[in-house]
Short mmCIF file of N, CA and C in Angstrom, two decimals:
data_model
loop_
_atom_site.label_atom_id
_atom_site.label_comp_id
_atom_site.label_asym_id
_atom_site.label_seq_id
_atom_site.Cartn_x
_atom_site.Cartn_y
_atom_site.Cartn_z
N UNK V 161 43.45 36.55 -22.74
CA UNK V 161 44.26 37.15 -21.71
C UNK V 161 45.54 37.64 -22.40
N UNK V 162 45.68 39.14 -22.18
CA UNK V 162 47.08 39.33 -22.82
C UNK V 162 48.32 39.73 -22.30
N UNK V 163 48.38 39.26 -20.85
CA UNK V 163 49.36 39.95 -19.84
C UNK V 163 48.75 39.71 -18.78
N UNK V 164 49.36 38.96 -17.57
CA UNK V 164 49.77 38.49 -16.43
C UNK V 164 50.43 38.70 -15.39
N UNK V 165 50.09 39.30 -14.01
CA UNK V 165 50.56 39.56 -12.98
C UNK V 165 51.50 38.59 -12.58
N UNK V 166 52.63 38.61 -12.32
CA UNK V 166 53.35 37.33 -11.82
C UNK V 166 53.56 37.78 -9.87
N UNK V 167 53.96 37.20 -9.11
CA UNK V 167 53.56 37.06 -7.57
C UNK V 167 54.62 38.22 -6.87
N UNK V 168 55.64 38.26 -8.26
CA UNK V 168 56.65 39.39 -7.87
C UNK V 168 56.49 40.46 -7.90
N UNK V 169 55.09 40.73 -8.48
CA UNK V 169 54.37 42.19 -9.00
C UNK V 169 54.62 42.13 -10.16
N UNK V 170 55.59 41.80 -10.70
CA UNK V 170 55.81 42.07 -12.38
C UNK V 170 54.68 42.06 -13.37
N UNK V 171 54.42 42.01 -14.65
CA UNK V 171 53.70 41.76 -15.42
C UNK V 171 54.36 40.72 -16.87
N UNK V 172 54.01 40.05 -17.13
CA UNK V 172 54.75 39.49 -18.63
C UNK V 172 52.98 39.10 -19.81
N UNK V 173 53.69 39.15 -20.67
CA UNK V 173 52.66 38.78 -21.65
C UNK V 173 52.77 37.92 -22.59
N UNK V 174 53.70 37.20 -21.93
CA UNK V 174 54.70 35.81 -22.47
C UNK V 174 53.79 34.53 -22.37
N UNK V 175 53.41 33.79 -23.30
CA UNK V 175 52.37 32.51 -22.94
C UNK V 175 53.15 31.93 -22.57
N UNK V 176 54.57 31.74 -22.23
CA UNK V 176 54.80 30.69 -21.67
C UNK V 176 54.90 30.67 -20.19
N UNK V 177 55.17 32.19 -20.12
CA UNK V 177 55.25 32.44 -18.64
C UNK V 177 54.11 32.79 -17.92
N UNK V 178 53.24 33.05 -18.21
CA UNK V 178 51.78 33.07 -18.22
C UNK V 178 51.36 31.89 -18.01
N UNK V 179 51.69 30.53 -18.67
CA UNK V 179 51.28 29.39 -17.94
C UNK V 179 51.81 28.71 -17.05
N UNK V 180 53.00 29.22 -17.12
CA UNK V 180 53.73 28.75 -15.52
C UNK V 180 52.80 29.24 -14.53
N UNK V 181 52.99 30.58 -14.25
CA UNK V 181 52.17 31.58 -13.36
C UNK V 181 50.89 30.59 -12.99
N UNK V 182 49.96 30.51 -14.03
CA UNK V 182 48.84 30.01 -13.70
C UNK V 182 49.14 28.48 -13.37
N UNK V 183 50.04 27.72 -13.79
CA UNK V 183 50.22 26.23 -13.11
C UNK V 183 50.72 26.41 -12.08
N UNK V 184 51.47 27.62 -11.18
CA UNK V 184 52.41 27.72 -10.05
C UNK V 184 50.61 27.46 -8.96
N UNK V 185 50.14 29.18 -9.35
CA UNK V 185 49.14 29.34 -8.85
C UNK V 185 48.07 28.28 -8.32
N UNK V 186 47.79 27.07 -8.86
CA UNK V 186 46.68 26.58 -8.99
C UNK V 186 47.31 25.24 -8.39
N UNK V 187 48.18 25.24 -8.26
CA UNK V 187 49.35 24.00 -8.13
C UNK V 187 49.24 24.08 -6.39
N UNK V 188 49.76 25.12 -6.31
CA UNK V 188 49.64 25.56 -5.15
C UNK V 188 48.19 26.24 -4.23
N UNK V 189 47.45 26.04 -5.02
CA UNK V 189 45.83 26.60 -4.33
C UNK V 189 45.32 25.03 -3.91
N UNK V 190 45.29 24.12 -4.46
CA UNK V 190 44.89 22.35 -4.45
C UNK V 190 45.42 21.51 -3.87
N UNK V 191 46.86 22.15 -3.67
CA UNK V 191 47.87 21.51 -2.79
C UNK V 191 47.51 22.00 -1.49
N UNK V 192 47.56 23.14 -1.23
CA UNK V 192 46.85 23.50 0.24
C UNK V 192 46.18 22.88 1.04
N UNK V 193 46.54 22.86 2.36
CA UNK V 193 45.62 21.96 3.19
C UNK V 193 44.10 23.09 3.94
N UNK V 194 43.46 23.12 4.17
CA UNK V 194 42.33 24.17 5.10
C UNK V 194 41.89 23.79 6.48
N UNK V 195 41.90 24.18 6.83
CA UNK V 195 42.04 23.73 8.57
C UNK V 195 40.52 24.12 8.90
N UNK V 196 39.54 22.74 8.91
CA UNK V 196 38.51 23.35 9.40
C UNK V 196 37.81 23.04 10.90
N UNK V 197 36.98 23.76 11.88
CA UNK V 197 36.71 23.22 12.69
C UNK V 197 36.28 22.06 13.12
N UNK V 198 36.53 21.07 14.00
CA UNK V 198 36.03 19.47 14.07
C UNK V 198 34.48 19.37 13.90
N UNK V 199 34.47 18.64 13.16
CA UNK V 199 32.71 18.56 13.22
C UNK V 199 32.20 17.35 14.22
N UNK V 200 31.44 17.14 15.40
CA UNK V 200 31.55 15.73 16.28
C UNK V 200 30.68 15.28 16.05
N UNK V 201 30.66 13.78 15.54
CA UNK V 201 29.28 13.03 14.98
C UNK V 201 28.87 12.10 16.75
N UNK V 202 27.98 12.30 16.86
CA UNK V 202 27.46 11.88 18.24
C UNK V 202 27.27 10.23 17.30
N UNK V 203 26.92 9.18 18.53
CA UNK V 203 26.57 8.12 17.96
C UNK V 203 25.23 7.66 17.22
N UNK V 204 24.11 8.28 17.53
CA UNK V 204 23.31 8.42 16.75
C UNK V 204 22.87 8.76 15.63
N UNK V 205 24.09 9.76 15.21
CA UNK V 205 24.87 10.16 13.88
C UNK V 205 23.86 12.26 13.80
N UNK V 206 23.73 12.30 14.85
CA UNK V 206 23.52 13.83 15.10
C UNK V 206 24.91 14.71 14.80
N UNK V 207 24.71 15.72 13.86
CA UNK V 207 25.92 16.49 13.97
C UNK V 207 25.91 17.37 14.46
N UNK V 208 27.00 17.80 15.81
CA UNK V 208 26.85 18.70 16.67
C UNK V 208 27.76 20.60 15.85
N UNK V 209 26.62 21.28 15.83
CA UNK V 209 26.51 22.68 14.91
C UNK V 209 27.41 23.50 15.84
N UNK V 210 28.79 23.73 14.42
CA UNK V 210 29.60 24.78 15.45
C UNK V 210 29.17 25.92 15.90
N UNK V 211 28.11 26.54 15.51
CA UNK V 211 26.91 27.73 15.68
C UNK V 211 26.56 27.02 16.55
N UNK V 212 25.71 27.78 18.08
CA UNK V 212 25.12 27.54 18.52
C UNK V 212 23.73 28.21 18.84
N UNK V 213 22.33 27.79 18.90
CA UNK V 213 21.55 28.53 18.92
C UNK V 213 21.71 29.77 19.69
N UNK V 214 22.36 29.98 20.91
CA UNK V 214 22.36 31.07 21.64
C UNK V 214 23.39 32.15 21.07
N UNK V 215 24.10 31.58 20.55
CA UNK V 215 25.01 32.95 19.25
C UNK V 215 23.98 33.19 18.19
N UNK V 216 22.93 32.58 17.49
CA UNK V 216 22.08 33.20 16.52
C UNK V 216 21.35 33.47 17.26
N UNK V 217 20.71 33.16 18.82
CA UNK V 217 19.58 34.44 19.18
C UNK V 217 20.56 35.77 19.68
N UNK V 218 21.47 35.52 20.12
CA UNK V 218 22.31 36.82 19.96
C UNK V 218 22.47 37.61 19.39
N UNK V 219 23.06 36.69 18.24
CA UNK V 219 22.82 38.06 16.86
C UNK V 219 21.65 38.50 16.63
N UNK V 220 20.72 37.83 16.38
CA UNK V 220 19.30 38.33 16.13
C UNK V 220 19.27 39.77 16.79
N UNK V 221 19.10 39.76 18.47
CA UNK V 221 18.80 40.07 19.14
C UNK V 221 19.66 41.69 19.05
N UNK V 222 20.97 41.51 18.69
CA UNK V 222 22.03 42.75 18.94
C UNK V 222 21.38 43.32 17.26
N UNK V 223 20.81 42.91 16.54
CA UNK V 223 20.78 43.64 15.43
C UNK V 223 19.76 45.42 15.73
N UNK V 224 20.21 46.35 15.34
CA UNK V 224 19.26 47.77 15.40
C UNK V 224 18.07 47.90 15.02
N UNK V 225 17.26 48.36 15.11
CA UNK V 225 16.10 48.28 15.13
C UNK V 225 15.90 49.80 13.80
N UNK V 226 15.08 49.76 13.04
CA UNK V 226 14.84 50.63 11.83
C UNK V 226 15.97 50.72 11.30
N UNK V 227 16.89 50.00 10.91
CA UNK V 227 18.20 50.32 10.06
C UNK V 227 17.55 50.18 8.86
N UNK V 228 18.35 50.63 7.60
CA UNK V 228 18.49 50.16 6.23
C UNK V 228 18.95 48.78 6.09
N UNK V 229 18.67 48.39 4.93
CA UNK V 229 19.98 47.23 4.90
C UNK V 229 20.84 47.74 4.19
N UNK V 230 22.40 46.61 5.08
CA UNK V 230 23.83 47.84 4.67
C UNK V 230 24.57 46.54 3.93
N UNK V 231 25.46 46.61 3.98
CA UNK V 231 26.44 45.90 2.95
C UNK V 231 25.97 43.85 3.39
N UNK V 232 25.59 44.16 4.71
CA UNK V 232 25.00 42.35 4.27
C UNK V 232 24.09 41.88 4.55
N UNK V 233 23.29 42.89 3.94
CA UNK V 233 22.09 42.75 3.23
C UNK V 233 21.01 42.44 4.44
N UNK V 234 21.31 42.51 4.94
CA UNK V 234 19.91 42.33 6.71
C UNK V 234 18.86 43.23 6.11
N UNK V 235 18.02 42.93 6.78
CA UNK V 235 17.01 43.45 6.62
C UNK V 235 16.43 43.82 7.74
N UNK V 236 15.14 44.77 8.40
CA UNK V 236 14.48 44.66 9.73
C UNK V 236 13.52 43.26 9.60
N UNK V 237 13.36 42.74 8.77
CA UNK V 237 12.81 41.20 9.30
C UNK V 237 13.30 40.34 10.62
N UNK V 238 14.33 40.98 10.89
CA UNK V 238 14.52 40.24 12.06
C UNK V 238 13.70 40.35 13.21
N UNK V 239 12.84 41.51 13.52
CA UNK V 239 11.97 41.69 14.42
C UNK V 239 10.93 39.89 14.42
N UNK V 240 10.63 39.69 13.35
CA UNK V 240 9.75 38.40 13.53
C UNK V 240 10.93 36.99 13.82
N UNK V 241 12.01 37.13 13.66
CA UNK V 241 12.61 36.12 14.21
C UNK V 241 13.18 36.34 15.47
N UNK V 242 12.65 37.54 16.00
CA UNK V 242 13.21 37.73 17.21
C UNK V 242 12.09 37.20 18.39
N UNK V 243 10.98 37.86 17.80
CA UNK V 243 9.87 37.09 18.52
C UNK V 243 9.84 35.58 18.56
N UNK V 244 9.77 34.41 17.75
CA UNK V 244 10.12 33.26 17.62
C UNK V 244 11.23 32.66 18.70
N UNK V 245 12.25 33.51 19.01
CA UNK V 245 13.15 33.10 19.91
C UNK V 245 12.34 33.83 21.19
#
């Protein structure tokens, strides 16, 4: 690596400042907390799916019929998982 974006936009090509940068960075990526949705363990120890089947037959269902596949990657296979639902 021979030069480093610093957060100010700048650039330096300074190893020392270059490893600050990357200890600030990473210091601060691990330190972060992520806020994720509750997951609820029933007592039987079932985990209740923040998806619910009726949002994936939804989607299924809203997808076009003879498309290409476009940037994520679908395919018309969904016709046989549409039948299934």
């Amino acid at each position: 690596m021979t030069a480093l974006r610093r957060p100010d936009g700048t650039t330096s090509s300074s190893r020392r400042v270059m490893e600050k940068v990357i200890y600030d960075f990473y210091s601060e990526l691990f330190d972060s907390h992520v806020h994720l949705p509750p997951c609820h363990l029933r007592e039987d120890g079932y985990v209740i799916p923040s998806v619910l089947p009726s949002e994936i037959r939804h989607a299924i269902k809203s997808v076009k019929s003879r498309t290409a596949p476009g940037p994520d990657r679908k395919t018309n296979i969904w016709r046989i998982y549409r039948q299934l639902l």
